[in-house]
Short mmCIF file of C-alpha atoms in Angstrom, two decimals:
data_model
loop_
_atom_site.label_atom_id
_atom_site.label_comp_id
_atom_site.label_asym_id
_atom_site.label_seq_id
_atom_site.Cartn_x
_atom_site.Cartn_y
_atom_site.Cartn_z
CA MET A 1 24.25 11.57 -14.15
CA LEU A 2 27.78 11.91 -15.49
CA PHE A 3 28.34 12.57 -19.16
CA ARG A 4 31.33 13.25 -21.36
CA ILE A 5 31.16 15.76 -24.20
CA ALA A 6 33.77 16.30 -26.91
CA VAL A 7 33.42 18.80 -29.73
CA SER A 8 35.35 19.60 -32.91
CA LEU A 9 34.67 23.35 -32.58
CA PRO A 10 33.70 25.47 -29.53
CA VAL A 11 30.16 25.16 -28.15
CA THR A 12 28.20 26.21 -25.08
CA ILE A 13 25.77 24.04 -23.12
CA ARG A 14 22.87 24.54 -20.72
CA PHE A 15 21.48 22.01 -18.21
CA GLY A 16 17.85 21.62 -17.24
CA THR A 17 14.88 19.30 -17.19
CA THR A 18 12.96 18.20 -20.24
CA THR A 19 10.01 20.31 -19.08
CA ASN A 20 11.85 23.60 -18.48
CA LEU A 21 15.07 23.57 -20.52
CA THR A 22 15.41 26.65 -22.71
CA THR A 23 17.62 27.11 -25.74
CA ALA A 24 21.33 27.45 -25.05
CA THR A 25 23.00 30.71 -26.06
CA ALA A 26 26.55 31.95 -26.61
CA THR A 27 26.79 33.00 -22.94
CA ASP A 28 26.20 29.56 -21.35
CA ILE A 29 28.86 27.04 -20.16
CA TYR A 30 31.72 27.24 -22.69
CA ILE A 31 33.42 24.08 -23.97
CA PRO A 32 36.53 24.63 -26.10
CA ALA A 33 37.30 22.59 -29.21
CA ASN A 34 39.07 19.24 -28.86
CA THR A 35 38.95 19.31 -25.05
CA PRO A 36 36.77 16.47 -23.68
CA GLU A 37 34.85 17.54 -20.57
CA ILE A 38 32.97 15.46 -17.99
CA PHE A 39 29.99 16.97 -16.18
CA ASP A 40 27.75 15.76 -13.36
CA MET A 41 24.20 16.94 -14.06
CA GLY A 42 23.04 16.17 -10.53
CA HIS A 43 19.79 14.47 -9.64
CA ILE A 44 17.47 17.24 -10.85
CA ASN A 45 18.67 17.86 -14.41
CA ASN A 46 18.02 15.27 -17.11
CA ALA A 47 18.64 17.17 -20.35
CA ILE A 48 21.21 19.39 -22.03
CA CYS A 49 20.92 21.91 -24.82
CA ILE A 50 23.95 22.63 -27.02
CA TYR A 51 24.68 25.89 -28.81
CA ALA A 52 27.19 25.57 -31.66
CA PHE A 53 28.91 28.70 -32.92
CA ASN A 54 29.52 26.93 -36.26
CA ALA A 55 27.13 24.63 -38.14
CA ALA A 56 30.01 22.27 -39.02
CA THR A 57 30.61 21.39 -35.35
CA VAL A 58 30.72 17.68 -34.53
CA VAL A 59 29.43 16.92 -31.02
CA THR A 60 29.87 13.58 -29.25
CA VAL A 61 28.06 12.96 -25.95
CA ASN A 62 28.52 9.75 -23.93
CA LEU A 63 27.19 8.65 -20.56
CA VAL A 64 29.90 7.85 -18.02
CA SER A 65 29.17 4.86 -15.82
CA LYS A 66 29.70 5.27 -12.09
CA ASN A 67 31.76 2.50 -10.53
#
């Protein structure tokens, strides 16, 4: 599954499954502000957890269709 994430302020994310995903922390995959990123979660992961350093962070996540 491909997804695109864009954030107004820096965040970190963690991949996993809905049954074993734990809370993201400040040491997970870092995404800088205003830099859209595309990730492939693979066939095992089906969920993400986002850790925002600032409560005012705006996070936009979109699925990317495979052509």
